[in-house]
Tab-separated table of C-alpha atoms in Angstrom:
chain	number	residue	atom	x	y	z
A	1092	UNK	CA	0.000	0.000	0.000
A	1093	UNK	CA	1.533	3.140	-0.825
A	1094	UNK	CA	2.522	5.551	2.367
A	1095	UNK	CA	0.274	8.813	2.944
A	1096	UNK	CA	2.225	11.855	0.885
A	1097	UNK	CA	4.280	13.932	3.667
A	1098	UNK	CA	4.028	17.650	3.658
A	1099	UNK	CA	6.775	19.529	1.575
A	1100	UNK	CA	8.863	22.144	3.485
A	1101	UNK	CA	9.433	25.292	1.708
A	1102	UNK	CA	12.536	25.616	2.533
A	1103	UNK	CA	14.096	22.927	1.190
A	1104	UNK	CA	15.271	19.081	2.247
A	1105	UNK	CA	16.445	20.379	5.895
A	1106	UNK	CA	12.489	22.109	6.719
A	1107	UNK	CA	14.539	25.058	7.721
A	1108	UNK	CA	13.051	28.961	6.607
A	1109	UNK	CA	15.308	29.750	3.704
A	1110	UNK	CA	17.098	33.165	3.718
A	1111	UNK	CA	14.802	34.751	1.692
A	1112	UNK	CA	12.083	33.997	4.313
A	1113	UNK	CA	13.627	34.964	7.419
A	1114	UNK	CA	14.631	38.701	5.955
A	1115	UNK	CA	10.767	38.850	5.177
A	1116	UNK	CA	9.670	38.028	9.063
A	1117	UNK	CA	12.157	40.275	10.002
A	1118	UNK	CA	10.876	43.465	7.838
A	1119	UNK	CA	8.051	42.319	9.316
A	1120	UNK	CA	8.626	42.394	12.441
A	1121	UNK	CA	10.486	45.661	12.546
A	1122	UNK	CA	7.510	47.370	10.850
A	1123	UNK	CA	5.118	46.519	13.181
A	1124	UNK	CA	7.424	47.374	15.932
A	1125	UNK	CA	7.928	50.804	14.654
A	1126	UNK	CA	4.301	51.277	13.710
A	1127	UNK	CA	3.152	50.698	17.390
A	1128	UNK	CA	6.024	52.857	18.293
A	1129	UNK	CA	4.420	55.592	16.017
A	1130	UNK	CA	1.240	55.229	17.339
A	1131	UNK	CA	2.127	55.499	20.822
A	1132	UNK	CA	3.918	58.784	20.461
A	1133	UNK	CA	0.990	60.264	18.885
A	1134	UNK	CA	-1.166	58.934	21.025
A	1135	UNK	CA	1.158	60.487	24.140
A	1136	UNK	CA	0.923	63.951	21.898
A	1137	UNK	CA	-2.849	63.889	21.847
A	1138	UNK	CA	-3.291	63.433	25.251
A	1139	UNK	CA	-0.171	66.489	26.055
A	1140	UNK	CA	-1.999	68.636	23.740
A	1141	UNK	CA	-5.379	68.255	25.514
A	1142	UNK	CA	-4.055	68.631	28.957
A	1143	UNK	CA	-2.906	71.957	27.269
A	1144	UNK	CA	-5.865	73.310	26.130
A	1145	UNK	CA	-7.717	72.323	29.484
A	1146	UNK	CA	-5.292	74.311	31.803
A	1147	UNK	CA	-5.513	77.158	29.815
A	1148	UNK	CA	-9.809	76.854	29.735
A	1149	UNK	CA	-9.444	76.143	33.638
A	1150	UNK	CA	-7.314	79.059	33.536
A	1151	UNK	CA	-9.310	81.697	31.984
A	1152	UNK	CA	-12.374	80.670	33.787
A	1153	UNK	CA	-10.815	80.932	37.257
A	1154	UNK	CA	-9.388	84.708	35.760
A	1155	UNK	CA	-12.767	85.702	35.379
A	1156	UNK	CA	-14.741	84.522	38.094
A	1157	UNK	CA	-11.421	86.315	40.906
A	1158	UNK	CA	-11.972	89.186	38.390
A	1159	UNK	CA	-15.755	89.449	38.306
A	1160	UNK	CA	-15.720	88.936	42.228
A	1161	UNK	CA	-13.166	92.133	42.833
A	1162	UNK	CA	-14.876	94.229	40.268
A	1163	UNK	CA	-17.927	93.272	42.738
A	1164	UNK	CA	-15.940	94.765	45.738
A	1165	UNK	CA	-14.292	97.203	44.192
A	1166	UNK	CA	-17.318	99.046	42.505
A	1167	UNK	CA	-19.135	98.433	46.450
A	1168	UNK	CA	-16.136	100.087	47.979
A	1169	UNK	CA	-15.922	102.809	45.290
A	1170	UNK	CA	-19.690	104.095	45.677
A	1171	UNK	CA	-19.250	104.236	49.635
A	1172	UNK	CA	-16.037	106.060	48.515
A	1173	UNK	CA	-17.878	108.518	46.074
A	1174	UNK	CA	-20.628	108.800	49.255
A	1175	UNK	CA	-17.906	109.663	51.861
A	1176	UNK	CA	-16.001	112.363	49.562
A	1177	UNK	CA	-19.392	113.909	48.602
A	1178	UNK	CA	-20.564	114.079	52.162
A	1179	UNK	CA	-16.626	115.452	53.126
A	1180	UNK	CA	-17.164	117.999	50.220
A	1181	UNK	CA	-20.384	119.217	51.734
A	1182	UNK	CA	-19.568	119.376	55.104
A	1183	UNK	CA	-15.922	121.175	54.049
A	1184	UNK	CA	-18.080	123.802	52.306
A	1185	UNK	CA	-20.371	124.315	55.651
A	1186	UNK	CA	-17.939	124.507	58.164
A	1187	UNK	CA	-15.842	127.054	56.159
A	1188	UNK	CA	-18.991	129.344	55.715
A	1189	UNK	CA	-19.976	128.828	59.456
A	1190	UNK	CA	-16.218	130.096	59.820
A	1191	UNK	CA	-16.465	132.850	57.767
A	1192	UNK	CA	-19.777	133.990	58.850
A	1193	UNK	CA	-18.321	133.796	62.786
A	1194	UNK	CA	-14.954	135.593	62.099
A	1195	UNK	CA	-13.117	132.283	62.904
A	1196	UNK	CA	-10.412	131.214	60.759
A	1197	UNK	CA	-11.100	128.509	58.085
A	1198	UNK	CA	-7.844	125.825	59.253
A	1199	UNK	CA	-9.670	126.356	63.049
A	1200	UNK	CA	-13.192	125.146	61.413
A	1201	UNK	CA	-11.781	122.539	59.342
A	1202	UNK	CA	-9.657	120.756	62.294
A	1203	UNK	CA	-13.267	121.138	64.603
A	1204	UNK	CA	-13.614	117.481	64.471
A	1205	UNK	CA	-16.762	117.395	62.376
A	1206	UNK	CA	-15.502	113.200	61.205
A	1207	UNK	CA	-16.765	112.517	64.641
A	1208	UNK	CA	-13.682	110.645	65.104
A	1209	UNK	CA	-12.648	107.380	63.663
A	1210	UNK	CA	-9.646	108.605	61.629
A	1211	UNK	CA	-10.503	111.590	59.779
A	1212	UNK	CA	-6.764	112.111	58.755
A	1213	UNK	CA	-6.178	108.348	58.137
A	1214	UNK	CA	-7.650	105.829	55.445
A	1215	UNK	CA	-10.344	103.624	55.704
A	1216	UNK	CA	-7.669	100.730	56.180
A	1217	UNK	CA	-5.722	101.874	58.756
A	1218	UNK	CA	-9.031	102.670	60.543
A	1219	UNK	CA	-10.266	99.530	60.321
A	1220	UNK	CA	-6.698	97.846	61.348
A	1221	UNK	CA	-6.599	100.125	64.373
A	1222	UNK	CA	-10.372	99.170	65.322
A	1223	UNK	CA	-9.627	95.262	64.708
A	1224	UNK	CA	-6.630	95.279	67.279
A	1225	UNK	CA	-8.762	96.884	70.005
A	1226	UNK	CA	-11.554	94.584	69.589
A	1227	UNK	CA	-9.181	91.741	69.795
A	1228	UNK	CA	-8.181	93.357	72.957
A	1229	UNK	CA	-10.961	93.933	74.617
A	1230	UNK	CA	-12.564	90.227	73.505
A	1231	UNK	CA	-9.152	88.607	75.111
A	1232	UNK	CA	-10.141	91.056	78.182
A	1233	UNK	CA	-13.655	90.312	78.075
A	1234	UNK	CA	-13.333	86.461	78.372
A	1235	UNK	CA	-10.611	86.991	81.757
A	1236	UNK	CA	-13.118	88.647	83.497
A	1237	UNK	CA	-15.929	86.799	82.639
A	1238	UNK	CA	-13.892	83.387	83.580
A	1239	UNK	CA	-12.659	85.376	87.416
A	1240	UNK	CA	-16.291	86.224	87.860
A	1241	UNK	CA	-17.276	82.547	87.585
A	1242	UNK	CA	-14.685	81.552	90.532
A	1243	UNK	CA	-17.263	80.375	93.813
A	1244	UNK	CA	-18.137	83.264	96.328
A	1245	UNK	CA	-16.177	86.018	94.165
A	1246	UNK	CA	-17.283	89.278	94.586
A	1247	UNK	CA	-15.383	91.173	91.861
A	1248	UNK	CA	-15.348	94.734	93.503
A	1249	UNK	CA	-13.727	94.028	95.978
A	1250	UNK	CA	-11.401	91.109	94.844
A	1251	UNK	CA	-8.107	92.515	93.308
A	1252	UNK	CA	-7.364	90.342	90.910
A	1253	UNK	CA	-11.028	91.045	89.693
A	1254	UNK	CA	-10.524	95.243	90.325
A	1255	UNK	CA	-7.491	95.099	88.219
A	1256	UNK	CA	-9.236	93.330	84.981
A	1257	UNK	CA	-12.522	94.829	85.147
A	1258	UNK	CA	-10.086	98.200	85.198
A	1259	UNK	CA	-7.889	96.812	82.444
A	1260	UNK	CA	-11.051	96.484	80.194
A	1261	UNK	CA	-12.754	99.542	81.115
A	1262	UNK	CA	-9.257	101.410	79.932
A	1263	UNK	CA	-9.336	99.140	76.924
A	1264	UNK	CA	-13.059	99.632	75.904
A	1265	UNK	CA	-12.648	103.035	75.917
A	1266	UNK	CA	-9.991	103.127	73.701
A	1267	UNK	CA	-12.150	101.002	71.426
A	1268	UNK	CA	-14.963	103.544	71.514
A	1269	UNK	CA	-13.135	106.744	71.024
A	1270	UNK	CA	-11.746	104.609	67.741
A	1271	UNK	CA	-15.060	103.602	66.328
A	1272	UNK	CA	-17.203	106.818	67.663
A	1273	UNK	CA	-14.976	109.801	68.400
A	1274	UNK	CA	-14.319	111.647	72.077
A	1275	UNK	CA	-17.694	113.125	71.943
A	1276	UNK	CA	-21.463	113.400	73.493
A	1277	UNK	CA	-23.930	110.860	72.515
A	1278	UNK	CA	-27.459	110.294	72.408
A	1279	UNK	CA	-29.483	107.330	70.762
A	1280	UNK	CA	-33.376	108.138	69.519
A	1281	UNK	CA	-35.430	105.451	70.084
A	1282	UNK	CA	-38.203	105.481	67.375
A	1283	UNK	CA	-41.734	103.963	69.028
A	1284	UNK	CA	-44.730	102.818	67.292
A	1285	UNK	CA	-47.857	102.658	69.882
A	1286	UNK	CA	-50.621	100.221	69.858
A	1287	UNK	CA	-54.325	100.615	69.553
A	1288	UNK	CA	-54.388	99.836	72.628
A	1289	UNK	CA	-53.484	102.824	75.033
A	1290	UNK	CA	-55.961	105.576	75.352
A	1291	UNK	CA	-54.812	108.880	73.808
A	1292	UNK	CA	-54.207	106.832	69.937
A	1293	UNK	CA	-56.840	108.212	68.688
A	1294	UNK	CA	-55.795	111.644	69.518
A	1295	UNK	CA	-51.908	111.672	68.988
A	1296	UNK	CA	-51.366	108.274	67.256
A	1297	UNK	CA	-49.262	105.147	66.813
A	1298	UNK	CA	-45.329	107.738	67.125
A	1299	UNK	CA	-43.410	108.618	69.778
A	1300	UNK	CA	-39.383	109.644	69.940
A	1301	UNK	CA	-37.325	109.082	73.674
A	1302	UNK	CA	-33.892	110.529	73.247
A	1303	UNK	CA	-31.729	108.838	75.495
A	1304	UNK	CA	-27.905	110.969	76.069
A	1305	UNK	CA	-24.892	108.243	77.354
A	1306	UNK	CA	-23.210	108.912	80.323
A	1307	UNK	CA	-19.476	109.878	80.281
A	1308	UNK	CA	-17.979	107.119	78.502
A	1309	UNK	CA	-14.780	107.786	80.317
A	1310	UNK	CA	-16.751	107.161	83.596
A	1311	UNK	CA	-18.559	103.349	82.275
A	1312	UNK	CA	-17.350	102.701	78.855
A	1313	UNK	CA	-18.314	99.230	79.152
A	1314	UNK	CA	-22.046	100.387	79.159
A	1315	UNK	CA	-21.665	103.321	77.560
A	1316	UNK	CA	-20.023	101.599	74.147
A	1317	UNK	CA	-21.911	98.593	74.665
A	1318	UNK	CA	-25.501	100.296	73.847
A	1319	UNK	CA	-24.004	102.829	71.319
A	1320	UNK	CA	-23.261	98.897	69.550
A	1321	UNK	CA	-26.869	97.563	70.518
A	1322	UNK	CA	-28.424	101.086	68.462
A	1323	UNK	CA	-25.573	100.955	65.632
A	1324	UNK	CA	-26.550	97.330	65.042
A	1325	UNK	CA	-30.512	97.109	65.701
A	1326	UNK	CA	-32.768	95.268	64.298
A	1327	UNK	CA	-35.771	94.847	66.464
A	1328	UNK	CA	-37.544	95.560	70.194
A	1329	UNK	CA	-40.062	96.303	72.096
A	1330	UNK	CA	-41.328	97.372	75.471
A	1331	UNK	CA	-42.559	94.414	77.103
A	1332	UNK	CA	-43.136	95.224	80.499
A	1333	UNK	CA	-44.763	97.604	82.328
A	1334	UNK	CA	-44.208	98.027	85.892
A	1335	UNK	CA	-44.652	100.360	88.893
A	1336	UNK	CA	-40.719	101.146	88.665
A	1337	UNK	CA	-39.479	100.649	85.281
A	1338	UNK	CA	-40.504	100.389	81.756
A	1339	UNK	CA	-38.674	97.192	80.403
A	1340	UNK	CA	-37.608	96.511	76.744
A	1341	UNK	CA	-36.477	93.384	74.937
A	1342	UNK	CA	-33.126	94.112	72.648
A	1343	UNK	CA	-32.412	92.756	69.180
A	1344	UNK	CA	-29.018	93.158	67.731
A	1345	UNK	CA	-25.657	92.082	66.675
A	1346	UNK	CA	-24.880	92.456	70.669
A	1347	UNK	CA	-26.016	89.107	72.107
A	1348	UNK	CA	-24.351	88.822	75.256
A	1349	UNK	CA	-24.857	90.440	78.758
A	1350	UNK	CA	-22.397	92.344	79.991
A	1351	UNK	CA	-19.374	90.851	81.078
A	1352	UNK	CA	-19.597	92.628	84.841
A	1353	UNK	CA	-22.132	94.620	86.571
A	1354	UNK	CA	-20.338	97.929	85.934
A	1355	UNK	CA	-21.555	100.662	87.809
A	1356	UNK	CA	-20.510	104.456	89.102
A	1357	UNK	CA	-22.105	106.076	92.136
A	1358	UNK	CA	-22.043	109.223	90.073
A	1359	UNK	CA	-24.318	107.829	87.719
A	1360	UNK	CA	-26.993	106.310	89.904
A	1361	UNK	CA	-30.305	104.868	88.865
A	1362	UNK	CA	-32.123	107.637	89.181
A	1363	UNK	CA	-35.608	108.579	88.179
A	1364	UNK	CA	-35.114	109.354	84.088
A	1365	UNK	CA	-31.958	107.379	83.927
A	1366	UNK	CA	-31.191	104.137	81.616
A	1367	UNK	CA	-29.870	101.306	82.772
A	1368	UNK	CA	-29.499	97.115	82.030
A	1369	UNK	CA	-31.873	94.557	82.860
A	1370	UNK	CA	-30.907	91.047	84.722
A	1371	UNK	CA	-28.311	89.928	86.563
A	1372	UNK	CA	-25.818	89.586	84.399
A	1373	UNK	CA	-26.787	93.070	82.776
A	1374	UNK	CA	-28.254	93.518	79.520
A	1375	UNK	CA	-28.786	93.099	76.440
A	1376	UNK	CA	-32.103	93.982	77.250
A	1377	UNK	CA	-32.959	97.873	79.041
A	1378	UNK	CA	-35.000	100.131	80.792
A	1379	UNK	CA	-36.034	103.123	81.866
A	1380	UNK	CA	-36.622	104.013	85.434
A	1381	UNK	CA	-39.559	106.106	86.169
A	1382	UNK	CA	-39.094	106.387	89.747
A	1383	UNK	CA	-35.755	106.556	91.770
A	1384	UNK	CA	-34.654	103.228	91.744
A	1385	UNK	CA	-31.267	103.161	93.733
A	1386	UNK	CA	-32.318	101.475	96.555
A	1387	UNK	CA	-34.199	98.481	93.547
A	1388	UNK	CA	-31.140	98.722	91.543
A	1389	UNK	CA	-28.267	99.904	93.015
A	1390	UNK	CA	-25.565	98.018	95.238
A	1391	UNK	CA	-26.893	95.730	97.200
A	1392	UNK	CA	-29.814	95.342	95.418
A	1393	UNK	CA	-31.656	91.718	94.156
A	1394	UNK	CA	-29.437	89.868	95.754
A	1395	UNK	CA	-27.934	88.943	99.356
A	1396	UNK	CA	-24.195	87.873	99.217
A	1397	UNK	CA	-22.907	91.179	97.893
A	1398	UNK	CA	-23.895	94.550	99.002
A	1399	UNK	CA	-21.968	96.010	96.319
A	1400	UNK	CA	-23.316	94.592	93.350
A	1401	UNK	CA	-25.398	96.787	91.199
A	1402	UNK	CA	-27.164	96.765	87.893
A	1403	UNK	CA	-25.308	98.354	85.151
A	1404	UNK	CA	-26.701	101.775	83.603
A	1405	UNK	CA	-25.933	104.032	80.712
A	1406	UNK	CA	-27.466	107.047	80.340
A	1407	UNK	CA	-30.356	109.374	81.385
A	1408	UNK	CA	-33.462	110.128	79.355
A	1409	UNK	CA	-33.206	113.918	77.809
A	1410	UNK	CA	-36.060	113.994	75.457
A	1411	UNK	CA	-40.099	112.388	75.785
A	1412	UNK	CA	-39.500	111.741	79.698
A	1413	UNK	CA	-42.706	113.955	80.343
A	1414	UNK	CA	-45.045	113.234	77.657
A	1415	UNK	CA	-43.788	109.828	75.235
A	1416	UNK	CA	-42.645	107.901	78.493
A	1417	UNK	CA	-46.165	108.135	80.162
A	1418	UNK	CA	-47.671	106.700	77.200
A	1419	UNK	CA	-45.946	103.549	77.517
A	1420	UNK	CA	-46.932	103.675	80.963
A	1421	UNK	CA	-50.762	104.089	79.937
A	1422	UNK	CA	-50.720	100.621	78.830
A	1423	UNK	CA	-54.281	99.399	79.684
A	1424	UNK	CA	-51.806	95.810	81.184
A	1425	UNK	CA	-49.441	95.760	84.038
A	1426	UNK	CA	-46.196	93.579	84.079
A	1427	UNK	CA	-45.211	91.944	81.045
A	1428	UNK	CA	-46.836	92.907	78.325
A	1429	UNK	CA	-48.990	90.828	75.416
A	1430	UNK	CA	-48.087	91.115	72.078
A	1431	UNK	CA	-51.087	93.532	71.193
A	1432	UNK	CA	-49.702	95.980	74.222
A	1433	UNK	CA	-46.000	96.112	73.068
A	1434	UNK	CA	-44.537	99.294	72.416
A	1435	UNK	CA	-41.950	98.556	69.269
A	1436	UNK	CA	-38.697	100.138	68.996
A	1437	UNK	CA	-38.612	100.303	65.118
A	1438	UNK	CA	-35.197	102.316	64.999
A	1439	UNK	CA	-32.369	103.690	66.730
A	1440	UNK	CA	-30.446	106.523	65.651
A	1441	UNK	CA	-27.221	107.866	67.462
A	1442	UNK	CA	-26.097	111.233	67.409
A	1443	UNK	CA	-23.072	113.022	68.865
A	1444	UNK	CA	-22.653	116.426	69.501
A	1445	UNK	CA	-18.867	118.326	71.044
A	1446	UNK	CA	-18.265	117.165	74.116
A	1447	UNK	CA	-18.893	120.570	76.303
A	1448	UNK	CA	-22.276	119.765	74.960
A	1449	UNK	CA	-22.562	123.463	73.206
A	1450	UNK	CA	-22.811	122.151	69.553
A	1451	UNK	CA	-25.581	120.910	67.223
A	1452	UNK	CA	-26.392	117.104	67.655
A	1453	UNK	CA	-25.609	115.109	64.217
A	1454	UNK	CA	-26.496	111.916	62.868
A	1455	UNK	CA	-23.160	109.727	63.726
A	1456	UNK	CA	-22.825	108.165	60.113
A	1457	UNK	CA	-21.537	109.884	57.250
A	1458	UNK	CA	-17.638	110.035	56.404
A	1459	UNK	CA	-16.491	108.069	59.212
A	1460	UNK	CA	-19.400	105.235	58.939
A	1461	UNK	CA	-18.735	104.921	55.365
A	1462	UNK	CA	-14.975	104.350	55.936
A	1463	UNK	CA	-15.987	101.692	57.974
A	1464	UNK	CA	-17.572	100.345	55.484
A	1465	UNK	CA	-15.040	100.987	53.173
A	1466	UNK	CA	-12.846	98.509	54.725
A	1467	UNK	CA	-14.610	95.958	55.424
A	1468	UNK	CA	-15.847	95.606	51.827
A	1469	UNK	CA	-12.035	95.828	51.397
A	1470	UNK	CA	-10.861	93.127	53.923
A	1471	UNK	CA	-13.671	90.717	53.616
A	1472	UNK	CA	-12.409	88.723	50.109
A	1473	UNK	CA	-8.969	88.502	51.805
A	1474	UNK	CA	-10.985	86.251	54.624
C-alpha cells in the first residue's frame, strides 16, 4: 500500500526557513514594531496637547470669576467712597462758611472734628486695622473677666485680681470707643410705634421719639459703648413690660451677650429718668426708670451675698421723659406685656454732639461710617 504523501517544506530538504524567508519576518517584524512605536507617540501627543488646552480653559475661567468677584468689591467700595467724599465735600463747604460767617479762621473750622472721630486724617484701612486690634483686645479682656467672675463666692469689687481686669477692660473699651465713635457726646433716639391699645391713639397716634444721652464714657465705657453697639446694630424691640418702677424693653441686635460685669458708678446712679441694664448679668435687654430706683437697683440690690453689686446703667433720658414715656406707661396691662400691648422700637439713631455739649447734635454716620464700610468691603475677600 503506498505511504500517505508527507508535507513539503518550503525551505528545502532540511524544513529550515530559507534566507529569503527569514529577511521577510524580520521586515516584518520591525515594521510593526515601529508602527506601534508611532502610534504610541501620537497617542502620548494627543493626550499632552489636551491637557494643554484644558489648563488654559481652567485658567481663563478661574481669571474671570477672581476678576468678576473684585470688580464686585471694588465698585461696592468705590460708591461708599464717592458717598464719603461727597458728604466730606459738603460738610468742608459748611464749616468754612460757618467760619467765615463767625470771624473764625477757616484751618480752626476745618480741624473742629466734624468726622466725629474714627480717623478723619487716616484711610479707611488703617481705621479699620486700628479698630480690629482693640476689639481683639478687649474680647481677650472680656473672656478673663468673665472666667474670674465665675470663681465660687467672688465678689469682683472688691477682689483685686477682679478690680485690676474689670479696670484693664474699662481702659481698653474706651480706647475702642473713642476709635469707632470719636471723644464726643452721645445720644441714641429710640423710634416707638404705639398700639391701639393705650388711650390717647386716637388723639396723637401710633409715634413717639425718647432721646436717650450716654453717660461719660470715660466714667462706664463698658455700658456706655456697649448700647451705642446695641443702636448701631438694631434690628428689632419692644417694650414688654410695664411696671410700677421701670418700663422694660427686649433688645435685638448684633450684641447678644450680657455684659461681662455689673459695671456701675455712684455718680451715675439709677435715678428717676436714667437708663440702665436689665438682669443679673446686665443687659442686652434695658430700661427706663420712672421712679428713683437706687435702693431696687443699686448696690446691694436683688441679691444677698454682695452689698456692692449693682445693675449696670448708661445714660439718662433727655427727650419724651414727660409726655412719650407716660404713654408707655398708659398701657391698659401691668407687668409683662402681650403682644397687642408692646410698644416697638422700630429704629435707633445715634447722634453726637462736642463734648462741652454746646454744639448741634448730628447723625453719627456719614464720612467716618462709610470708611468703615469701606474697609470691610475691602478686607472681607482677603478672609
Amino acid at each position: 500500500m503506498p505511504s500517505p504523501l508527507k508535507p513539503r517544506h518550503s525551505g528545502g530538504r532540511s524544513g529550515r526557513p530559507n534566507d529569503t524567508t527569514t529577511v521577510l519576518l524580520s521586515t516584518a517584524e520591525s515594521y510593526d514594531k515601529n508602527e506601534k512605536a508611532n502610534r504610541n507617540r501620537r497617542k502620548e501627543k494627543s493626550q499632552f496637547r489636551f491637557l494643554i488646552v484644558l489648563i488654559i480653559v481652567l485658567s481663563v475661567v478661574l481669571f474671570y470669576l477672581s476678576s468678576t468677584k473684585n470688580i464686585s468689591w471694588g465698585s461696592k467700595a468705590s460708591t461708599i467712597q464717592k458717598k464719603m467724599e461727597h458728604g466730606a465735600s459738603i460738610r468742608h463747604g459748611a464749616k468754612k462758611a460757618t467760619a467765615k460767617k463767625e470771624g473764625e479762621e477757616s484751618s480752626d473750622s476745618s480741624s473742629s472734628g466734624d468726622s466725629a472721630g474714627n480717623g478723619h486724617d487716616h484711610g479707611a484701612w488703617e481705621n479699620l486695622l486700628a479698630d480690629k486690634k482693640l476689639v481683639r483686645k478687649v474680647r481677650s479682656l472680656d473672656a478673663k473677666v468673665r472666667t474670674h467672675k465665675k470663681k465660687p463666692n467672688m465678689i469682683m469689687e472688691t477682689d483685686p485680681e477682679g478690680l485690676k481686669l474689670t479696670k484693664e477692660l474699662q481702659q481698653w473699651t474706651y480706647k475702642l470707643f473713642t476709635q469707632r465713635y470719636g471723644p464726643y457726646k452721645f445720644r441714641v433716639i429710640l423710634d416707638l410705634e404705639f398700639p391701639e391699645s393705650i388711650p390717647d391713639f386716637a388723639e396723637k397716634g401710633p409715634k413717639g421719639q425718647v432721646t436717650i444721652q450716654m453717660a461719660s464714657a470715660s466714667l462706664i465705657p463698658c455700658s456706655v459703648f456697649n448700647f451705642l453697639e446695641i443702636a448701631r446694630t438694631w434690628h428689632s424691640g419692644s417694650f414688654h413690660r410695664n411696671a410700677n418702677h421701670v418700663l422694660q424693653a427686649a433688645a435685638h441686635s448684633d450684641v447678644k451677650k450680657s455684659m461681662p460685669f455689673q459695671e456701675y458708678s455712684p455718680e451715675h446712679a439709677h435715678k428717676k429718668g436714667t437708663a440702665g441694664y436689665a438682669g443679673r448679668p446686665s443687659g442686652p435687654g434695658f430700661y427706663i426708670s420712672i421712679m428713683d430706683n437706687s435702693v431696687n437697683h443699686g448696690p446691694g440690690s436683688q441679691q444677698h451675698h454682695n452689698p456692692h453689686e449693682a445693675d449696670a446703667n448708661f445714660g439718662d433720658v433727655v427727650e419724651g421723659f414727660t409726655d412719650v414715656v407716660p404713654r408707655i406707661h398708659s398701657v391698659p396691662q401691668k407687668g409683662w406685656l402681650d403682644n397687642k400691648n408692646k410698644i416697638q422700637i422700630v429704629k435707633m439713631t445715634i447722634v453726637y454732639n462736642k463734648e462741652d455739649g454746646t454744639g448741634e447734635w448730628h447723625e453719627w454716620g456719614g464720612e467716618n461710617k462709610d470708611k468703615y464700610e469701606i474697609a470691610q468691603a475691602q478686607d472681607t475677600p482677603k478672609k
